[in-house]
Amino acid sequence: MIRLYDTMAREKREFTPGEPDRITIYVCGPTVYGRAHIGNARPAVVFDVLRRLLRHSFPEHEVTYARNITDVDDKIIEAARAEGVAPEVITARYEQAYLDDMRALGVEDPDIAPRATQEIAGMVAMIGKLVASGNAYAAQGHVLFDVGSDPDYGVLSRRDREAMLAGARVEVAPYKGNPSDFVLWKPSAPGVIGWDSPWGRGRPGWHIECSAMIAKHLGETIDIHGGGIDLVFPHHENEAAQSRSAHGGKPLARYWLHNGFVDFGSEKMSKSLGNTVLVNELLEQGHRGEVLRLALLSTHYRQPLPWTESLVAQSRAILNGLYRQIEDEPDASQGNIDPAVLGALRDDLNTPGALAALQQIEEPASLKRTAALLGLLERTSDDYFGRGRDSLAVDHRVAERTAAKQRRDFSEADRIREELKAEGILLEDGPSGTTWRRA
């Protein structure tokens, strides 16, 4: 039995698929105008683990995972204008960068990856439906959702109307019937990306794209909708309202899951605050993607995750130890899934508990097979440690350095370290000895 904390219910609920042969998951993806920071990577890694767990626990179901690409947005338009290029140049560059970064963290590609610019027809159709039903109205080239038309507006975030007005960062504009109404369609100025519509040339608001994509690719009601905690309001609240209104009151999702922020101990990590650590920068510094993945899983997904150098170092030490346990390359198919790890994951993705239990497994084949649920130990030890045909020569030089340290010839030990570093080989000293890897 899998139990997941449902943001809508504010409690853990047993997960049961809505269909007899399919499980549907939608996770809000990136707006592609810049490189992803490590906070952006947390939902990608968390929901990748959930996807792996669901595939294992429901083998008779097809798990369909969708993650969108927002490739039309004011920030994209500004980035394109600053570089003097077309918006699609910006979006193509950063969509590929996002995929490269997430793959480096062991995140599997989604089954469906719709781009907003390719889904305009569906958005226009849904907006038209909302206008026809009286849930939306056109004004001065805009179309807005009438929040007052939905009696259940606010059930996800549990905010009253006054609180939502204060927290929504709404734009007070003369074309709005109510300040809390949100934009479904807005006009595009000449020379700005846009599409023809019944309300004039323009482009979609942010919220409508996810609702339209979900309806087209997954259905009117999906099993799980995921994303960061900052999306609960207004983004997911607005998604839920417009989808509910367009589909005769049917809920958009049966379970809502949200991960906490990655921070530096106070404020959340965000591009707007300028306090980000980019994934590609961490990789270029020599940190392995698998180490960063383990670090992201070291704290329960619903809790804040303070990002520190000591967290990364501890995660590297844990992973080094796990890879040493599978030095003889066991056949994972011969191992059993460890029940303690599986039990922790089934309890609302308790990854800290799962990692603690993983380190207690003694049988290498079971360790390797169980770790795959977390997206770990999927390489060979030689590959992880960077050992190849010249490994014996490197091992010999590492042994020479160890001997130099033992006779307290630290200048010689440092010289060997620097020589190896110049050749792209990094040494890591630990309680059980020295390991090495290629940068």
Short mmCIF file of C-alpha atoms in Angstrom, two decimals:
data_model
loop_
_atom_site.label_atom_id
_atom_site.label_comp_id
_atom_site.label_asym_id
_atom_site.label_seq_id
_atom_site.Cartn_x
_atom_site.Cartn_y
_atom_site.Cartn_z
CA MET A 1 0.00 0.00 0.00
CA ILE A 2 1.30 3.45 -0.95
CA ARG A 3 0.24 6.43 1.14
CA LEU A 4 0.78 9.95 -0.21
CA TYR A 5 0.22 13.31 1.42
CA ASP A 6 -2.54 15.00 -0.57
CA THR A 7 -2.36 18.79 -0.37
CA MET A 8 -6.08 19.05 -1.07
CA ALA A 9 -7.02 16.75 1.84
CA ARG A 10 -4.16 17.91 4.11
CA GLU A 11 -3.47 14.31 5.09
CA LYS A 12 -1.89 11.10 3.88
CA ARG A 13 -4.21 9.03 1.73
CA GLU A 14 -3.87 5.53 0.35
CA PHE A 15 -3.11 5.76 -3.35
CA THR A 16 -5.46 3.87 -5.65
CA PRO A 17 -5.33 4.36 -9.42
CA GLY A 18 -8.39 5.86 -11.03
CA GLU A 19 -8.23 3.51 -14.02
CA PRO A 20 -7.77 -0.27 -14.12
CA ASP A 21 -4.74 -0.21 -16.40
CA ARG A 22 -3.19 3.27 -16.31
CA ILE A 23 -1.75 5.76 -13.80
CA THR A 24 -1.44 9.38 -14.92
CA ILE A 25 0.99 11.93 -13.49
CA TYR A 26 1.50 15.55 -14.52
CA VAL A 27 4.31 17.68 -13.10
CA CYS A 28 4.78 21.34 -13.92
CA GLY A 29 7.98 21.70 -15.92
CA PRO A 30 10.37 24.57 -16.60
CA THR A 31 9.88 27.96 -18.18
CA VAL A 32 12.84 27.85 -20.54
CA TYR A 33 14.60 31.21 -20.36
CA GLY A 34 17.66 30.30 -18.27
CA ARG A 35 19.61 27.43 -16.74
CA ALA A 36 17.99 25.33 -14.02
CA HIS A 37 19.13 25.79 -10.43
CA ILE A 38 19.29 22.96 -7.93
CA GLY A 39 15.90 23.99 -6.52
CA ASN A 40 14.34 23.50 -9.97
CA ALA A 41 15.79 20.00 -9.97
CA ARG A 42 14.11 18.91 -6.74
CA PRO A 43 10.62 18.23 -8.19
CA ALA A 44 12.16 16.51 -11.21
CA VAL A 45 14.10 14.12 -8.95
CA VAL A 46 11.29 13.62 -6.40
CA PHE A 47 8.65 12.75 -8.97
CA ASP A 48 11.12 10.57 -10.85
CA VAL A 49 11.36 8.46 -7.68
CA LEU A 50 7.56 8.40 -7.39
CA ARG A 51 7.30 7.22 -10.98
CA ARG A 52 9.78 4.40 -10.29
CA LEU A 53 7.87 3.39 -7.16
CA LEU A 54 4.53 3.31 -8.97
CA ARG A 55 5.93 1.21 -11.80
CA HIS A 56 7.23 -1.31 -9.26
CA SER A 57 4.10 -1.33 -7.10
CA PHE A 58 1.57 -1.43 -9.94
CA PRO A 59 3.20 -3.60 -12.63
CA GLU A 60 -0.16 -4.20 -14.30
CA HIS A 61 -0.62 -0.47 -14.90
CA GLU A 62 1.00 1.73 -17.51
CA VAL A 63 2.44 4.75 -15.71
CA THR A 64 2.12 7.78 -18.00
CA TYR A 65 4.18 10.74 -16.86
CA ALA A 66 3.82 14.18 -18.45
CA ARG A 67 5.99 17.25 -17.81
CA ASN A 68 5.33 20.39 -19.80
CA ILE A 69 7.65 22.98 -21.30
CA THR A 70 6.54 26.61 -20.98
CA ASP A 71 8.06 28.17 -24.09
CA VAL A 72 5.95 31.33 -24.32
CA ASP A 73 6.28 33.75 -21.43
CA ASP A 74 7.13 37.38 -20.78
CA LYS A 75 10.55 36.41 -19.35
CA ILE A 76 11.34 34.52 -22.56
CA ILE A 77 10.27 37.52 -24.64
CA GLU A 78 12.53 39.79 -22.57
CA ALA A 79 15.49 37.40 -22.84
CA ALA A 80 15.05 37.21 -26.62
CA ARG A 81 14.83 40.98 -26.90
CA ALA A 82 17.98 41.40 -24.81
CA GLU A 83 19.93 39.08 -27.13
CA GLY A 84 18.31 40.33 -30.31
CA VAL A 85 17.13 36.85 -31.31
CA ALA A 86 13.80 35.13 -31.87
CA PRO A 87 12.11 33.62 -28.77
CA GLU A 88 12.49 30.12 -30.18
CA VAL A 89 16.28 30.52 -30.10
CA ILE A 90 16.08 31.10 -26.35
CA THR A 91 13.61 28.30 -25.70
CA ALA A 92 15.41 25.69 -27.81
CA ARG A 93 18.71 26.45 -26.05
CA TYR A 94 17.35 26.23 -22.53
CA GLU A 95 14.99 23.33 -23.11
CA GLN A 96 17.97 21.24 -24.23
CA ALA A 97 20.03 22.53 -21.31
CA TYR A 98 17.26 21.53 -18.89
CA LEU A 99 17.06 18.04 -20.37
CA ASP A 100 20.85 17.66 -20.20
CA ASP A 101 20.94 18.77 -16.57
CA MET A 102 18.08 16.52 -15.46
CA ARG A 103 19.51 13.51 -17.30
CA ALA A 104 22.81 14.12 -15.50
CA LEU A 105 20.85 13.78 -12.25
CA GLY A 106 19.44 10.43 -13.37
CA VAL A 107 15.97 11.79 -14.15
CA GLU A 108 14.23 9.78 -16.86
CA ASP A 109 12.61 11.74 -19.67
CA PRO A 110 8.83 12.12 -19.36
CA ASP A 111 6.55 10.02 -21.54
CA ILE A 112 4.87 13.21 -22.76
CA ALA A 113 6.57 16.63 -22.93
CA PRO A 114 4.13 19.09 -24.50
CA ARG A 115 5.33 22.58 -25.39
CA ALA A 116 2.97 25.49 -24.87
CA THR A 117 3.53 26.89 -28.35
CA GLN A 118 2.34 23.62 -29.88
CA GLU A 119 -0.83 23.48 -27.76
CA ILE A 120 -2.40 26.88 -28.57
CA ALA A 121 -5.45 25.41 -30.34
CA GLY A 122 -6.39 23.40 -27.25
CA MET A 123 -5.99 26.44 -25.01
CA VAL A 124 -8.15 28.60 -27.28
CA ALA A 125 -10.82 25.89 -27.33
CA MET A 126 -10.84 25.60 -23.53
CA ILE A 127 -11.00 29.37 -23.11
CA GLY A 128 -13.92 29.49 -25.54
CA LYS A 129 -15.70 26.85 -23.49
CA LEU A 130 -15.19 28.85 -20.29
CA VAL A 131 -16.54 32.01 -21.96
CA ALA A 132 -19.60 30.12 -23.22
CA SER A 133 -20.30 28.70 -19.75
CA GLY A 134 -20.08 32.11 -18.09
CA ASN A 135 -16.87 31.29 -16.19
CA ALA A 136 -14.78 33.72 -18.24
CA TYR A 137 -15.28 37.02 -20.04
CA ALA A 138 -13.54 39.05 -22.73
CA ALA A 139 -12.42 42.63 -22.11
CA GLN A 140 -10.08 44.89 -24.10
CA GLY A 141 -8.39 42.03 -25.96
CA HIS A 142 -8.03 40.00 -22.76
CA VAL A 143 -9.99 37.01 -21.56
CA LEU A 144 -10.21 36.54 -17.80
CA PHE A 145 -11.48 33.79 -15.55
CA ASP A 146 -14.27 35.00 -13.27
CA VAL A 147 -13.18 33.75 -9.86
CA GLY A 148 -16.60 34.53 -8.43
CA SER A 149 -18.20 32.03 -10.83
CA ASP A 150 -16.53 29.09 -9.09
CA PRO A 151 -17.91 28.47 -5.58
CA ASP A 152 -15.03 26.07 -4.82
CA TYR A 153 -12.26 28.53 -5.64
CA GLY A 154 -9.72 28.37 -2.82
CA VAL A 155 -10.26 24.75 -1.74
CA LEU A 156 -6.72 23.70 -2.66
CA SER A 157 -4.79 26.52 -0.98
CA ARG A 158 -7.39 26.98 1.79
CA ARG A 159 -7.27 30.74 1.49
CA ASP A 160 -10.22 33.05 1.89
CA ARG A 161 -10.95 35.67 -0.73
CA GLU A 162 -9.21 38.51 1.11
CA ALA A 163 -6.07 36.44 1.68
CA MET A 164 -5.99 35.45 -1.97
CA LEU A 165 -6.30 39.06 -3.06
CA ALA A 166 -3.33 39.94 -0.87
CA GLY A 167 -1.15 37.03 -1.97
CA ALA A 168 -1.87 36.56 -5.64
CA ARG A 169 0.28 39.44 -6.93
CA VAL A 170 -2.74 40.33 -9.03
CA GLU A 171 -2.62 43.17 -11.50
CA VAL A 172 -5.20 45.85 -10.80
CA ALA A 173 -6.40 46.71 -14.29
CA PRO A 174 -9.47 48.46 -15.68
CA TYR A 175 -10.43 45.46 -17.82
CA LYS A 176 -10.84 43.21 -14.77
CA GLY A 177 -14.32 42.71 -13.37
CA ASN A 178 -12.73 41.74 -10.05
CA PRO A 179 -9.09 42.27 -9.02
CA SER A 180 -8.69 38.52 -8.28
CA ASP A 181 -9.80 37.42 -11.76
CA PHE A 182 -6.87 35.95 -13.66
CA VAL A 183 -5.78 36.14 -17.29
CA LEU A 184 -6.50 33.31 -19.72
CA TRP A 185 -5.56 35.24 -22.86
CA LYS A 186 -3.78 38.56 -23.36
CA PRO A 187 -3.04 40.68 -26.44
CA SER A 188 0.37 40.71 -28.08
CA ALA A 189 1.81 44.00 -29.29
CA PRO A 190 3.09 44.21 -32.88
CA GLY A 191 6.38 42.36 -33.20
CA VAL A 192 5.70 40.22 -30.12
CA ILE A 193 4.95 36.51 -30.43
CA GLY A 194 1.23 35.82 -30.71
CA TRP A 195 -1.56 33.80 -32.34
CA ASP A 196 -4.92 34.65 -33.84
CA SER A 197 -7.95 33.97 -31.65
CA PRO A 198 -11.62 34.97 -31.39
CA TRP A 199 -10.49 37.74 -29.02
CA GLY A 200 -7.73 39.11 -31.22
CA ARG A 201 -4.08 38.32 -31.73
CA GLY A 202 -2.42 37.40 -28.47
CA ARG A 203 -0.92 34.66 -26.32
CA PRO A 204 -2.12 32.49 -23.45
CA GLY A 205 -1.81 33.16 -19.76
CA TRP A 206 0.36 30.78 -17.76
CA HIS A 207 -2.34 28.83 -15.95
CA ILE A 208 -4.44 27.78 -18.94
CA GLU A 209 -1.60 25.93 -20.65
CA CYS A 210 -1.40 23.18 -18.02
CA SER A 211 -5.16 22.61 -17.92
CA ALA A 212 -5.36 22.34 -21.71
CA MET A 213 -2.35 20.02 -21.93
CA ILE A 214 -3.67 17.73 -19.21
CA ALA A 215 -7.08 17.47 -20.85
CA LYS A 216 -5.58 16.66 -24.25
CA HIS A 217 -2.86 14.20 -23.26
CA LEU A 218 -4.06 12.61 -20.01
CA GLY A 219 -7.79 13.23 -19.61
CA GLU A 220 -10.13 15.47 -17.65
CA THR A 221 -9.17 13.97 -14.28
CA ILE A 222 -5.66 12.63 -13.64
CA ASP A 223 -4.30 10.62 -10.75
CA ILE A 224 -1.47 12.85 -9.50
CA HIS A 225 -0.58 16.50 -10.10
CA GLY A 226 2.82 17.52 -8.74
CA GLY A 227 5.03 20.54 -8.40
CA GLY A 228 6.78 22.84 -5.95
CA ILE A 229 4.99 24.21 -2.89
CA ASP A 230 5.16 27.70 -4.39
CA LEU A 231 2.76 26.58 -7.12
CA VAL A 232 -0.14 25.77 -4.78
CA PHE A 233 -1.32 29.37 -5.09
CA PRO A 234 -2.02 30.85 -7.47
CA HIS A 235 -0.96 28.46 -10.24
CA HIS A 236 -2.48 25.17 -9.12
CA GLU A 237 -5.49 26.86 -7.53
CA ASN A 238 -6.22 28.53 -10.87
CA GLU A 239 -5.60 25.33 -12.82
CA ALA A 240 -8.03 23.45 -10.62
CA ALA A 241 -10.70 26.14 -10.95
CA GLN A 242 -10.61 26.49 -14.73
CA SER A 243 -10.45 22.72 -15.31
CA ARG A 244 -13.29 22.08 -12.88
CA SER A 245 -15.38 24.74 -14.60
CA ALA A 246 -14.60 23.46 -18.10
CA HIS A 247 -15.37 19.83 -17.26
CA GLY A 248 -18.68 19.99 -15.45
CA GLY A 249 -17.26 20.02 -11.93
CA LYS A 250 -14.88 17.07 -12.37
CA PRO A 251 -11.69 17.43 -10.30
CA LEU A 252 -8.48 18.06 -12.18
CA ALA A 253 -6.49 15.65 -10.01
CA ARG A 254 -7.27 12.97 -7.47
CA TYR A 255 -4.05 13.64 -5.52
CA TRP A 256 -2.01 16.85 -5.28
CA LEU A 257 1.66 16.51 -4.23
CA HIS A 258 4.02 19.40 -3.53
CA ASN A 259 7.70 19.47 -2.64
CA GLY A 260 9.35 22.00 -0.33
CA PHE A 261 11.92 24.62 -1.25
CA VAL A 262 15.66 24.22 -1.56
CA ASP A 263 17.24 27.11 0.32
CA PHE A 264 20.36 28.43 1.97
CA GLY A 265 18.78 28.29 5.40
CA SER A 266 16.41 31.26 5.05
CA GLU A 267 14.97 32.33 1.72
CA LYS A 268 13.95 29.90 -0.98
CA MET A 269 16.33 29.51 -3.90
CA SER A 270 15.06 31.48 -6.89
CA LYS A 271 16.37 33.28 -9.95
CA SER A 272 14.49 36.45 -9.03
CA LEU A 273 16.27 36.63 -5.65
CA GLY A 274 19.63 35.97 -7.27
CA ASN A 275 20.57 33.28 -4.76
CA THR A 276 20.76 30.27 -7.00
CA VAL A 277 23.22 27.43 -7.47
CA LEU A 278 22.96 26.18 -11.04
CA VAL A 279 22.97 22.47 -11.76
CA ASN A 280 25.43 22.80 -14.63
CA GLU A 281 27.82 24.83 -12.44
CA LEU A 282 27.80 22.09 -9.81
CA LEU A 283 28.51 19.49 -12.50
CA GLU A 284 31.32 21.61 -13.96
CA GLN A 285 32.86 21.85 -10.49
CA GLY A 286 33.30 18.08 -10.59
CA HIS A 287 30.27 16.99 -8.55
CA ARG A 288 28.72 13.85 -9.96
CA GLY A 289 25.05 14.08 -10.89
CA GLU A 290 24.30 10.99 -8.84
CA VAL A 291 25.77 12.65 -5.75
CA LEU A 292 23.55 15.70 -6.29
CA ARG A 293 20.56 13.38 -6.73
CA LEU A 294 21.27 11.66 -3.42
CA ALA A 295 21.62 15.06 -1.74
CA LEU A 296 18.20 16.11 -3.05
CA LEU A 297 16.69 12.91 -1.63
CA SER A 298 18.39 13.21 1.76
CA THR A 299 15.51 15.23 3.24
CA HIS A 300 11.81 14.37 3.02
CA TYR A 301 10.39 15.95 -0.11
CA ARG A 302 7.79 18.03 1.76
CA GLN A 303 10.39 19.63 4.03
CA PRO A 304 12.74 22.52 3.22
CA LEU A 305 16.18 21.39 2.07
CA PRO A 306 19.10 23.61 3.12
CA TRP A 307 21.78 23.31 0.41
CA THR A 308 25.30 23.26 1.87
CA GLU A 309 28.76 22.04 0.92
CA SER A 310 28.64 19.60 3.83
CA LEU A 311 25.41 18.09 2.47
CA VAL A 312 27.10 17.41 -0.86
CA ALA A 313 30.22 16.02 0.83
CA GLN A 314 28.16 13.71 3.04
CA SER A 315 26.15 12.52 0.04
CA ARG A 316 29.35 11.79 -1.88
CA ALA A 317 30.73 9.78 1.02
CA ILE A 318 27.53 7.72 1.26
CA LEU A 319 27.48 7.04 -2.47
CA ASN A 320 31.18 6.12 -2.52
CA GLY A 321 30.52 3.58 0.19
CA LEU A 322 27.55 2.09 -1.63
CA TYR A 323 29.53 1.72 -4.86
CA ARG A 324 32.35 -0.01 -2.99
CA GLN A 325 29.84 -2.61 -1.85
CA ILE A 326 29.06 -3.54 -5.46
CA GLU A 327 32.67 -3.65 -6.68
CA ASP A 328 32.19 -7.19 -8.05
CA GLU A 329 29.31 -6.02 -10.28
CA PRO A 330 26.49 -8.22 -9.00
CA ASP A 331 23.61 -9.26 -11.23
CA ALA A 332 20.79 -7.09 -9.87
CA SER A 333 18.17 -9.43 -11.35
CA GLN A 334 19.29 -12.02 -8.80
CA GLY A 335 18.61 -9.70 -5.87
CA ASN A 336 15.46 -9.00 -3.91
CA ILE A 337 13.92 -5.61 -3.20
CA ASP A 338 14.65 -4.76 0.41
CA PRO A 339 11.33 -4.51 2.32
CA ALA A 340 12.56 -1.75 4.65
CA VAL A 341 13.51 0.52 1.72
CA LEU A 342 10.27 -0.25 -0.09
CA GLY A 343 8.24 0.36 3.05
CA ALA A 344 9.85 3.75 3.60
CA LEU A 345 9.16 4.83 0.02
CA ARG A 346 5.56 3.66 0.22
CA ASP A 347 5.11 5.87 3.28
CA ASP A 348 4.80 9.18 1.42
CA LEU A 349 8.19 8.86 -0.29
CA ASN A 350 10.22 8.79 2.91
CA THR A 351 13.55 8.97 1.09
CA PRO A 352 15.67 9.67 4.22
CA GLY A 353 14.31 6.46 5.74
CA ALA A 354 14.87 4.62 2.48
CA LEU A 355 18.49 5.80 2.26
CA ALA A 356 19.16 4.76 5.85
CA ALA A 357 17.75 1.31 5.17
CA LEU A 358 19.66 1.07 1.88
CA GLN A 359 22.96 1.43 3.73
CA GLN A 360 22.09 -1.57 5.90
CA ILE A 361 21.76 -4.00 2.97
CA GLU A 362 24.64 -6.47 2.93
CA GLU A 363 23.86 -8.53 -0.18
CA PRO A 364 25.30 -6.69 -3.24
CA ALA A 365 22.68 -7.88 -5.76
CA SER A 366 19.82 -6.81 -3.50
CA LEU A 367 21.56 -3.50 -2.83
CA LYS A 368 21.88 -2.75 -6.52
CA ARG A 369 18.33 -3.77 -7.38
CA THR A 370 16.80 -1.88 -4.45
CA ALA A 371 18.83 1.25 -5.14
CA ALA A 372 17.28 1.43 -8.61
CA LEU A 373 14.01 2.48 -6.96
CA LEU A 374 15.84 5.65 -5.92
CA GLY A 375 17.64 6.00 -9.24
CA LEU A 376 20.98 5.13 -7.61
CA LEU A 377 23.77 2.61 -8.32
CA GLU A 378 22.74 2.29 -11.96
CA ARG A 379 26.36 2.41 -13.17
CA THR A 380 29.30 0.11 -12.66
CA SER A 381 31.78 0.88 -9.91
CA ASP A 382 34.55 1.35 -12.47
CA ASP A 383 32.42 3.85 -14.36
CA TYR A 384 31.41 5.71 -11.19
CA PHE A 385 34.97 5.95 -9.90
CA GLY A 386 36.28 6.75 -13.39
CA ARG A 387 38.50 3.70 -13.67
CA GLY A 388 39.45 2.52 -17.14
CA ARG A 389 42.30 0.77 -18.89
CA ASP A 390 44.89 2.86 -17.03
CA SER A 391 43.34 2.22 -13.64
CA LEU A 392 46.24 0.07 -12.43
CA ALA A 393 48.69 2.89 -13.09
CA VAL A 394 46.51 5.37 -11.22
CA ASP A 395 45.99 2.90 -8.37
CA HIS A 396 49.79 2.54 -8.13
CA ARG A 397 50.28 6.31 -7.84
CA VAL A 398 47.50 6.57 -5.25
CA ALA A 399 49.27 3.84 -3.28
CA GLU A 400 52.54 5.79 -3.55
CA ARG A 401 50.78 8.87 -2.16
CA THR A 402 49.32 6.83 0.71
CA ALA A 403 52.77 5.53 1.54
CA ALA A 404 54.17 9.05 1.44
CA LYS A 405 51.50 10.21 3.90
CA GLN A 406 52.27 7.30 6.21
CA ARG A 407 55.93 8.29 6.37
CA ARG A 408 54.78 11.90 6.84
CA ASP A 409 56.27 13.08 3.55
CA PHE A 410 53.39 15.43 2.93
CA SER A 411 55.14 17.44 0.22
CA GLU A 412 55.49 14.26 -1.86
CA ALA A 413 51.85 13.34 -1.18
CA ASP A 414 50.74 16.80 -2.30
CA ARG A 415 52.91 16.58 -5.43
CA ILE A 416 51.28 13.31 -6.46
CA ARG A 417 47.80 14.74 -5.81
CA GLU A 418 48.54 17.79 -7.96
CA GLU A 419 49.99 15.67 -10.77
CA LEU A 420 46.88 13.53 -10.83
CA LYS A 421 44.64 16.58 -10.67
CA ALA A 422 46.41 18.03 -13.70
CA GLU A 423 45.54 14.82 -15.54
CA GLY A 424 41.87 15.20 -14.59
CA ILE A 425 41.95 12.70 -11.72
CA LEU A 426 40.50 13.80 -8.38
CA LEU A 427 41.33 12.08 -5.10
CA GLU A 428 38.89 11.73 -2.24
CA ASP A 429 40.23 10.79 1.19
CA GLY A 430 37.88 8.98 3.54
CA PRO A 431 37.93 6.84 6.66
CA SER A 432 38.30 3.67 4.59
CA GLY A 433 41.07 5.00 2.35
CA THR A 434 41.52 7.07 -0.77
CA THR A 435 39.32 6.75 -3.87
CA TRP A 436 39.71 8.49 -7.18
CA ARG A 437 37.55 9.60 -10.06
CA ARG A 438 37.88 11.50 -13.27
CA ALA A 439 36.70 15.09 -13.21
#
